[in-house]
GROMACS .gro file of C-alpha atoms in nm:
model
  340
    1UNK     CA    1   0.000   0.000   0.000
    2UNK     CA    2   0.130   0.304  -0.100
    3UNK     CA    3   0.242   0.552   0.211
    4UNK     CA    4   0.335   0.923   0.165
    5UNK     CA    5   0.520   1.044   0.451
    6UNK     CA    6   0.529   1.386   0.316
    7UNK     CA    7   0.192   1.437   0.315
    8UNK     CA    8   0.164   1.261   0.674
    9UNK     CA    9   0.402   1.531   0.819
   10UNK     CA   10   0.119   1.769   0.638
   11UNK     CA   11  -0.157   1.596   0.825
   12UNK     CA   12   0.017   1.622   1.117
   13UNK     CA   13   0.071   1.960   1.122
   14UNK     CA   14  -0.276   2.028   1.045
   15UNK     CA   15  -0.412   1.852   1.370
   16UNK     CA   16  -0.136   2.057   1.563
   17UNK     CA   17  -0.303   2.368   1.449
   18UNK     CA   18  -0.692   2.273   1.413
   19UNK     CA   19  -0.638   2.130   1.755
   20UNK     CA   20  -0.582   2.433   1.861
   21UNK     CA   21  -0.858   2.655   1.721
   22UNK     CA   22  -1.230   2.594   1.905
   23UNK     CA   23  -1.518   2.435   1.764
   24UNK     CA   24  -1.598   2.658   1.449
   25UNK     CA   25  -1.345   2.487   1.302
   26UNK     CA   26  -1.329   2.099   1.388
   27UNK     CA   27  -1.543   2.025   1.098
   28UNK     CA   28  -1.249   2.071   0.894
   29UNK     CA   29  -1.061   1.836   1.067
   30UNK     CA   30  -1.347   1.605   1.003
   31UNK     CA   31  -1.288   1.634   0.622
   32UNK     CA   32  -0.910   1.623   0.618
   33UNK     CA   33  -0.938   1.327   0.800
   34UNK     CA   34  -1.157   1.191   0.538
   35UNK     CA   35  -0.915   1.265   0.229
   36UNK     CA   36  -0.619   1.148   0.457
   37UNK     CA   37  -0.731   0.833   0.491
   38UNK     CA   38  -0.860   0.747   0.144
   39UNK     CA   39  -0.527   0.869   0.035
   40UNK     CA   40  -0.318   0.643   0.168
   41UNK     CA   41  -0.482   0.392  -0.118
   42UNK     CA   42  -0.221   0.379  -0.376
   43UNK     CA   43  -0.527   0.427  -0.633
   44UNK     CA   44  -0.627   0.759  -0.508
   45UNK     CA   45  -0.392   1.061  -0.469
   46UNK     CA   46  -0.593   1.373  -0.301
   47UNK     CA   47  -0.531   1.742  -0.182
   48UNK     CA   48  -0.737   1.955   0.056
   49UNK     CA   49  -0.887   2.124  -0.180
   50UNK     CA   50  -0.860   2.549  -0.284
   51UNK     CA   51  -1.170   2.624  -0.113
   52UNK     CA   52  -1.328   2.983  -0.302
   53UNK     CA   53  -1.481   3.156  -0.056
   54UNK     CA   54  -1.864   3.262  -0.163
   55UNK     CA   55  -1.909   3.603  -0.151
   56UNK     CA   56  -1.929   3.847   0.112
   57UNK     CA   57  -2.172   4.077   0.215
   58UNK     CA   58  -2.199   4.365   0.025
   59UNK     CA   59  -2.067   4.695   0.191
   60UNK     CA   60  -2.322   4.927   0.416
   61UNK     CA   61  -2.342   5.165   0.077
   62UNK     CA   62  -2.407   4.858  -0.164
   63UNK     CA   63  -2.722   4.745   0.052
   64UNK     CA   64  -2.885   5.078   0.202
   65UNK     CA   65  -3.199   5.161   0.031
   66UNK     CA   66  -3.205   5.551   0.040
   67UNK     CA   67  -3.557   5.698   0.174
   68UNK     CA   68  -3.721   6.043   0.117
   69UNK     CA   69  -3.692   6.288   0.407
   70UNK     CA   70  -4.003   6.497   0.634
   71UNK     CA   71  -3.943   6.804   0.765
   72UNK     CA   72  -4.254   6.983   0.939
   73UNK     CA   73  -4.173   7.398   0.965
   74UNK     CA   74  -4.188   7.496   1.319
   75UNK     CA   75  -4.514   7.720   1.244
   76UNK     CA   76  -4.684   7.382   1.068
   77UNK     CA   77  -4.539   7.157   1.344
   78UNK     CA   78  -4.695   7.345   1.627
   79UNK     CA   79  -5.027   7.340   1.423
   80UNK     CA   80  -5.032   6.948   1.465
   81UNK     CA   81  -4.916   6.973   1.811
   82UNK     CA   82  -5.291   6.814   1.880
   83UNK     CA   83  -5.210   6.505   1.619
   84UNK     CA   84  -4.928   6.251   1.712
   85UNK     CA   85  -4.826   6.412   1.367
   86UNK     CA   86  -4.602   6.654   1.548
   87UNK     CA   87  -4.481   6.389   1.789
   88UNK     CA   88  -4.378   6.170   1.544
   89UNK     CA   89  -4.200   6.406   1.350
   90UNK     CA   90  -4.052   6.590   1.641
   91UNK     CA   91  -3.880   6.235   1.709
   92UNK     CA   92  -3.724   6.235   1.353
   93UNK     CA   93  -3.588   6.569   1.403
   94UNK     CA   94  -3.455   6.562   1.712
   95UNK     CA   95  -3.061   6.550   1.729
   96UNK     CA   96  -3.084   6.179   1.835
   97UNK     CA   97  -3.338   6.134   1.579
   98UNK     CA   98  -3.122   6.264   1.293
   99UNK     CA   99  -2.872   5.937   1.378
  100UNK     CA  100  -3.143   5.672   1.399
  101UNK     CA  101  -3.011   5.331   1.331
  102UNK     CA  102  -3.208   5.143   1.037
  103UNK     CA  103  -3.435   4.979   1.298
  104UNK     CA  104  -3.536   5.246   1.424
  105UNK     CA  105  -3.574   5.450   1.169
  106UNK     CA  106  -3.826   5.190   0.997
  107UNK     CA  107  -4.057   5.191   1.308
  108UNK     CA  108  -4.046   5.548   1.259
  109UNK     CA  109  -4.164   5.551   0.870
  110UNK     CA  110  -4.491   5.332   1.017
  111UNK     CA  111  -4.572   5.584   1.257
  112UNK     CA  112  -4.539   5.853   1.063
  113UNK     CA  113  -4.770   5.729   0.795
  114UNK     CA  114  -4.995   5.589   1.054
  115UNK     CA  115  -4.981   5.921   1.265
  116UNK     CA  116  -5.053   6.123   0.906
  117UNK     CA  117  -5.366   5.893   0.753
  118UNK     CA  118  -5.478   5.916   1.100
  119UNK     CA  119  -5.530   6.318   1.187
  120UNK     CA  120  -5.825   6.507   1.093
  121UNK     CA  121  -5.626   6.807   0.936
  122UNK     CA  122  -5.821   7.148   0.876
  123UNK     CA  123  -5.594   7.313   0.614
  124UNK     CA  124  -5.667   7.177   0.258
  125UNK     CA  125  -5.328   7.224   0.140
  126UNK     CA  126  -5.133   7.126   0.477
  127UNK     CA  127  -5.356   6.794   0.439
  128UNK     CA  128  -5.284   6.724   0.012
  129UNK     CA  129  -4.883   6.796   0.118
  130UNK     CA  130  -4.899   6.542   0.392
  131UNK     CA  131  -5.115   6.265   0.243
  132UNK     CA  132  -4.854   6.319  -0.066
  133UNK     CA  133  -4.578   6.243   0.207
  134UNK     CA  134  -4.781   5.956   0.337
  135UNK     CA  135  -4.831   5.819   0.000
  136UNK     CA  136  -4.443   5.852  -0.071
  137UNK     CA  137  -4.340   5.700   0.262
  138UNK     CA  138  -4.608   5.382   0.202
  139UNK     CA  139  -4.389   5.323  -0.135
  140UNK     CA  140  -4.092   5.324   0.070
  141UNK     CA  141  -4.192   5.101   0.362
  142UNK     CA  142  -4.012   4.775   0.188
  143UNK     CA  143  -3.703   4.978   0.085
  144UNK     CA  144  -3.709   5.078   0.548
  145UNK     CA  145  -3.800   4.702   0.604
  146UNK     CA  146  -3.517   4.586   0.390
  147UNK     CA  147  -3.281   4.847   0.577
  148UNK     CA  148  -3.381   4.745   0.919
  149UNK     CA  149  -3.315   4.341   0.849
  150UNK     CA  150  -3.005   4.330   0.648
  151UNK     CA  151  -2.829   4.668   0.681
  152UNK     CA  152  -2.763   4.674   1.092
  153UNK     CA  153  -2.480   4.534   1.261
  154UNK     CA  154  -2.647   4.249   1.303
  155UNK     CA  155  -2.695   4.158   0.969
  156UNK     CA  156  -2.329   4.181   0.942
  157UNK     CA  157  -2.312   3.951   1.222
  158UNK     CA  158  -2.585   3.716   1.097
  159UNK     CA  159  -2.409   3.715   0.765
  160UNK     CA  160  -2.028   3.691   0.847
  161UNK     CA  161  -1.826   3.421   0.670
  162UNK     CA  162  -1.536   3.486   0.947
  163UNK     CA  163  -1.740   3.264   1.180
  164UNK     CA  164  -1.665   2.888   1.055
  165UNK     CA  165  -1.850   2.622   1.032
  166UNK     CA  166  -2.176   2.508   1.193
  167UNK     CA  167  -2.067   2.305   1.494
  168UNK     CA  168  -2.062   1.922   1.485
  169UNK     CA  169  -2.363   1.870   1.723
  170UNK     CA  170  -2.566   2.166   1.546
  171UNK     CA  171  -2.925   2.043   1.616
  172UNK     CA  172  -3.244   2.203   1.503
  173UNK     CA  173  -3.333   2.287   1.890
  174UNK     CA  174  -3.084   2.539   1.892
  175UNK     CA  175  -3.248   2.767   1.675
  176UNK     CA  176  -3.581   2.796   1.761
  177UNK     CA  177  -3.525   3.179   1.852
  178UNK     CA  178  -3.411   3.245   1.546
  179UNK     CA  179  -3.759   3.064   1.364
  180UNK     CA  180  -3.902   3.261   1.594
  181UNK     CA  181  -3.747   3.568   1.527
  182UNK     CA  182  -3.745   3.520   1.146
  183UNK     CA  183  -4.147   3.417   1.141
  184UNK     CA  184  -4.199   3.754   1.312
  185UNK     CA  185  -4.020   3.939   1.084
  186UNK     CA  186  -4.179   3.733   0.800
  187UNK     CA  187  -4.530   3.854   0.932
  188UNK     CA  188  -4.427   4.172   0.921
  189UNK     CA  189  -4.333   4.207   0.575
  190UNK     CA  190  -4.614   4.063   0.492
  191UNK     CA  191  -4.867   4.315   0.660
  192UNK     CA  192  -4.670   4.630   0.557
  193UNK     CA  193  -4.958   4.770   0.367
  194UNK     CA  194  -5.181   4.741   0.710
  195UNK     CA  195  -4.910   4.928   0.917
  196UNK     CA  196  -4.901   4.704   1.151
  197UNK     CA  197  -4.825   4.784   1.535
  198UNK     CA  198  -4.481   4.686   1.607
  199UNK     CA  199  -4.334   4.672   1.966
  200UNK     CA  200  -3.982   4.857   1.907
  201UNK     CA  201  -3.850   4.581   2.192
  202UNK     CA  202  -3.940   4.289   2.088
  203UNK     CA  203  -3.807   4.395   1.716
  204UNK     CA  204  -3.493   4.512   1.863
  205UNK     CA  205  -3.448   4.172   2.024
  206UNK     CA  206  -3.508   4.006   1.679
  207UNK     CA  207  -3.229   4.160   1.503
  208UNK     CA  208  -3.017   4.051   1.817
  209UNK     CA  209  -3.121   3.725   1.786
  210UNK     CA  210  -3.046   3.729   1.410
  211UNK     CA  211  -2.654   3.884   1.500
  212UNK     CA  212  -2.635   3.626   1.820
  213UNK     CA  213  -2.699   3.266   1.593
  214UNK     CA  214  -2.471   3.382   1.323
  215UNK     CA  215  -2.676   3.114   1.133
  216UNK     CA  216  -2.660   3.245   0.756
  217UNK     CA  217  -2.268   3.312   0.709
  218UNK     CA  218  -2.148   2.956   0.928
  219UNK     CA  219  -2.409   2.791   0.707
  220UNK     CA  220  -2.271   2.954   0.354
  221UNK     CA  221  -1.911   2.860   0.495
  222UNK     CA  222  -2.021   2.511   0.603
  223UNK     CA  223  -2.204   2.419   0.240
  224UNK     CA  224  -1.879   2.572   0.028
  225UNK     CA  225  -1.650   2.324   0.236
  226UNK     CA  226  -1.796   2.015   0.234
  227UNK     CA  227  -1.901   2.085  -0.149
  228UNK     CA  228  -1.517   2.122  -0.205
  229UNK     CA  229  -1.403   1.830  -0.067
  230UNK     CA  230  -1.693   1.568  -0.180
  231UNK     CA  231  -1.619   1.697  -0.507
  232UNK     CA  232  -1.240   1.613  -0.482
  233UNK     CA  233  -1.327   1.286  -0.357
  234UNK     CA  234  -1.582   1.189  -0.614
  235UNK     CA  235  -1.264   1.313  -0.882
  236UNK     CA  236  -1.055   1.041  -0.780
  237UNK     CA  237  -1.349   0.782  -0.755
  238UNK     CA  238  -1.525   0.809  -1.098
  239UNK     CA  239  -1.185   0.755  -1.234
  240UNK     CA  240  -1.130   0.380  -1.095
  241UNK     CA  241  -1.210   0.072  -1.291
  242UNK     CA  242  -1.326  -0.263  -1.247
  243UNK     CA  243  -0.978  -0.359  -1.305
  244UNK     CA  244  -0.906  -0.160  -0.954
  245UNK     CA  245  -1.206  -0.397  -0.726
  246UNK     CA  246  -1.076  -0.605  -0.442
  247UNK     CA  247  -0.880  -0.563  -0.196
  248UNK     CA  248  -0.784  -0.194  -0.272
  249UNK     CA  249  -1.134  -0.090  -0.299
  250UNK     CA  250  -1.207  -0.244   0.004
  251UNK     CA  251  -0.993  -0.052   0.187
  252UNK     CA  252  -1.141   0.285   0.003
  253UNK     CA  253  -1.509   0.123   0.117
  254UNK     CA  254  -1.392   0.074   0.471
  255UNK     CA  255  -1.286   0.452   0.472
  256UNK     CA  256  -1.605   0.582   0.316
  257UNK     CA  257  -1.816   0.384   0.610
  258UNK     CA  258  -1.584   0.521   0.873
  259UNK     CA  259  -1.542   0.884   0.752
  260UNK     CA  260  -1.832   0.966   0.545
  261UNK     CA  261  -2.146   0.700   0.648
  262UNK     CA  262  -2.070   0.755   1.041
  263UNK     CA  263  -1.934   1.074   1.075
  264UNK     CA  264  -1.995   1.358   0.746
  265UNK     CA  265  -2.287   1.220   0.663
  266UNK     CA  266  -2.502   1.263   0.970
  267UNK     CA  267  -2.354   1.626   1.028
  268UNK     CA  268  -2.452   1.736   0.652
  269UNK     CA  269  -2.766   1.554   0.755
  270UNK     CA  270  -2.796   1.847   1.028
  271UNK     CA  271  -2.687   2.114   0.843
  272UNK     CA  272  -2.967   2.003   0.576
  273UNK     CA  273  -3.268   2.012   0.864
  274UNK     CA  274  -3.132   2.326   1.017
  275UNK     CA  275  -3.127   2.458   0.630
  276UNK     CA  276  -3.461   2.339   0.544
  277UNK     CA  277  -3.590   2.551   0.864
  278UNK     CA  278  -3.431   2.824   0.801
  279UNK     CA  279  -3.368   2.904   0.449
  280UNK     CA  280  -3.758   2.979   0.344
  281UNK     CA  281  -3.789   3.152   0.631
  282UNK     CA  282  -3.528   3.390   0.529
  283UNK     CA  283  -3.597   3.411   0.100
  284UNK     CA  284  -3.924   3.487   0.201
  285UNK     CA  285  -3.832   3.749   0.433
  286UNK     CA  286  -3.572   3.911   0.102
  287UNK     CA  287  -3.893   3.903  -0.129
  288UNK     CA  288  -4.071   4.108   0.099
  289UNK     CA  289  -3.759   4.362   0.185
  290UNK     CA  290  -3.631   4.622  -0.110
  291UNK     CA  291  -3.315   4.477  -0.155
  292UNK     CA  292  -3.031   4.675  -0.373
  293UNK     CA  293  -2.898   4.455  -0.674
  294UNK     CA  294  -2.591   4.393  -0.450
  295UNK     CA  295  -2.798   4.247  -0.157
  296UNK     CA  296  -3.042   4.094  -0.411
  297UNK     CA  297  -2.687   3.926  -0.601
  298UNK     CA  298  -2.577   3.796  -0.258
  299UNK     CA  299  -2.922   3.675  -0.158
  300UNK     CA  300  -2.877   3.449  -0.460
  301UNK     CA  301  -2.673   3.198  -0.291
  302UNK     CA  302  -2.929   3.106  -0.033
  303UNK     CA  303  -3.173   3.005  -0.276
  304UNK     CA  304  -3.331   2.703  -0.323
  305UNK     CA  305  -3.464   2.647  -0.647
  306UNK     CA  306  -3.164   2.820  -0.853
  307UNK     CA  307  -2.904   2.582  -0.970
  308UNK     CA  308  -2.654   2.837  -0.962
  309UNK     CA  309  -2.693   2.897  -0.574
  310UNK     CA  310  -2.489   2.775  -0.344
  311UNK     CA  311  -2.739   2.573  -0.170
  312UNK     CA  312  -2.780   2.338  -0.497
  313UNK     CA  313  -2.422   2.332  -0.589
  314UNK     CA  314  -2.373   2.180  -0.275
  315UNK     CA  315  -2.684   1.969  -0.300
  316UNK     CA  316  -2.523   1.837  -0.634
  317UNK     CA  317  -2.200   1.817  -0.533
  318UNK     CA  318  -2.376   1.545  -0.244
  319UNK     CA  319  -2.572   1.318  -0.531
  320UNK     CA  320  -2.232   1.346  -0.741
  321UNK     CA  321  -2.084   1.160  -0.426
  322UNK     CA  322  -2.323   0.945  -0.342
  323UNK     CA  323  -2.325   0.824  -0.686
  324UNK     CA  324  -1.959   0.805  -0.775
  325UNK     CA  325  -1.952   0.549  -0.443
  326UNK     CA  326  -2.217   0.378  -0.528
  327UNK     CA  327  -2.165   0.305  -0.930
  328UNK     CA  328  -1.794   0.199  -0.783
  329UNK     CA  329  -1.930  -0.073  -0.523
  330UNK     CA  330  -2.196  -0.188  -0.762
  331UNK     CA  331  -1.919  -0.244  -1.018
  332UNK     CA  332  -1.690  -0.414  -0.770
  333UNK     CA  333  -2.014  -0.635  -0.646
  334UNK     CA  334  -1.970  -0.524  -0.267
  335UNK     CA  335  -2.207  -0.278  -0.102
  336UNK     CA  336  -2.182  -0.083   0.222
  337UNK     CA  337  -2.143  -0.307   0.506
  338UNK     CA  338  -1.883  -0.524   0.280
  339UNK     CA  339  -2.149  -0.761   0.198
  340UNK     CA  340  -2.102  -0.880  -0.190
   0.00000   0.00000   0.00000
């Protein structure tokens, strides 16, 4: 059997140092494990593969919908003193006001066009400017929705590819605050037209929920991986031939059932349920949010029916796998388990 030590001096240096790191990162070591092994079959010769990175999300000025500005004159603002008009606006203006953060700033478009539709105003002309503001700022309520979710720090947080992968034990439990979070936000978008009444807490704690699970950029990270390696596995594997079965392939089955079956295959299995939770949750939420071209362009790779995002190239790059394996034991007459 062929042995490299070169490449075992590699490996070994690559425990030192993913030893070392903390969980975001042992599903690496998971995969390297799983080429390291199949390589030391003198029919196979692998390399961790170049991993490229999906892309990033877009800068604060590439995904910042821009929104019209109100400004009441002093002499109309104390004319609406008696309408929450005035309030409202006074809010906006106010020198904290003029640095609201997104979230903020789109609770403050639904009051304003709730606090405008909803005062009797005497002065013909003071009422056609304002409904004309209302109308404007109901146009622009998905453009302040689509701020508020994925223009914050928490987006950025939510989003970030620096975080690793998905842990090992990931488990559907652990994100039930983030369903939760994303099926409120989901419910708003969907009720913009009705203005609903949203409490500026619980919304707040949302978005915190959204930057605390980090759920969006460890899952990109985690599907780009484990794409990259399957696919140099299945490389080497639809190149064999039945001139290769028997004992060598043996060997390559016995690594499959101890690094792929037991141990990659049930932790993609978890990143798929967590995925299939999460993933209409949050496409649903971008179709209801005014996303720039550069948000909507990022968006892309979290989609599920597109072949081109990165959730099907990984889905793919799984059946490729599965069926490189398979057509290989079938051909060879031996099946997982080693039974012939």
């Amino acid at each position: 059997m062929y042995f490299n030590p070169f490449k075992t001096i590699i490996w070994l240096s690559i425990i030192i140092l993913i030893s070392g790191c903390d969980s975001r990162f042992k599903a690496e070591l998971l995969l390297s494990e799983y080429l390291q092994d199949l390589n030391r079959s003198q029919l196979i010769e692998l390399e961790d593969p170049a991993i490229v990175m999906p892309t990033g999300l877009p800068p604060t000025r590439n995904r910042q919908n821009a929104l019209s500005t109100f400004d009441v004159s002093l002499l109309d603002f104390l004319s609406l003193q008696r309408c929450d008009i005035g309030i409202v606006a006074g809010r906006k203006n106010s020198i904290l006001g003029r640095v609201m953060p997104d979230s903020q700033r789109f609770l403050y478009e639904i009051d304003i066009v709730r606090a405008i539709e909803s005062c009797p105003i005497a002065d013909p002309a003071l009422e056609r400017e304002l409904m004309l503001v209302a109308q404007q700022k109901r146009i622009e309520l998905p453009k302040a929705f689509g701020n508020a979710i994925f223009n914050g720090e928490e987006s950025e947080a939510f989003f970030s590819l620096s975080n690793g992968f998905l842990p090992l034990n990931y488990s559907t439990a652990k994100q039930q605050s983030l369903l939760n979070a994303l099926i409120r936000f989901v419910k708003i978008g969907n009720t913009l037209d009705a203005l609903p009444v949203i409490q500026g807490g619980v919304f707040e704690q949302d978005l915190k929920r959204l930057m605390d699970s980090e759920f969006a950029g460890r899952l990109l990270f985690s599907l780009v991986y484990v794409r990259g390696y399957l696919d140099q596995v299945t490389t080497q594997v639809v190149q064999l031939s039945k001139k290769d079965c028997g004992a060598p392939v043996n060997y390559l089955r016995q690594q499959f059932e101890t690094h792929y079956v037991k141990q990659i295959q049930p932790y993609m299995g978890r990143l798929s349920q967590s995925a299939y939770q999460v993933l209409p949750l949050l496409n649903e939420l971008a179709q209801w949010s005014h996303l720039t071209p550069e948000m909507q362009a990022f968006m892309m790779q979290y989609d599920m029916t597109s072949s081109q995002s990165e959730w099907q190239q990984y889905q793919m790059a799984s059946q490729r796998h599965a069926k490189a394996w398979s057509a290989l034991f079938h051909m060879c007459g031996i099946g997982v388990g080693g039974q012939s």
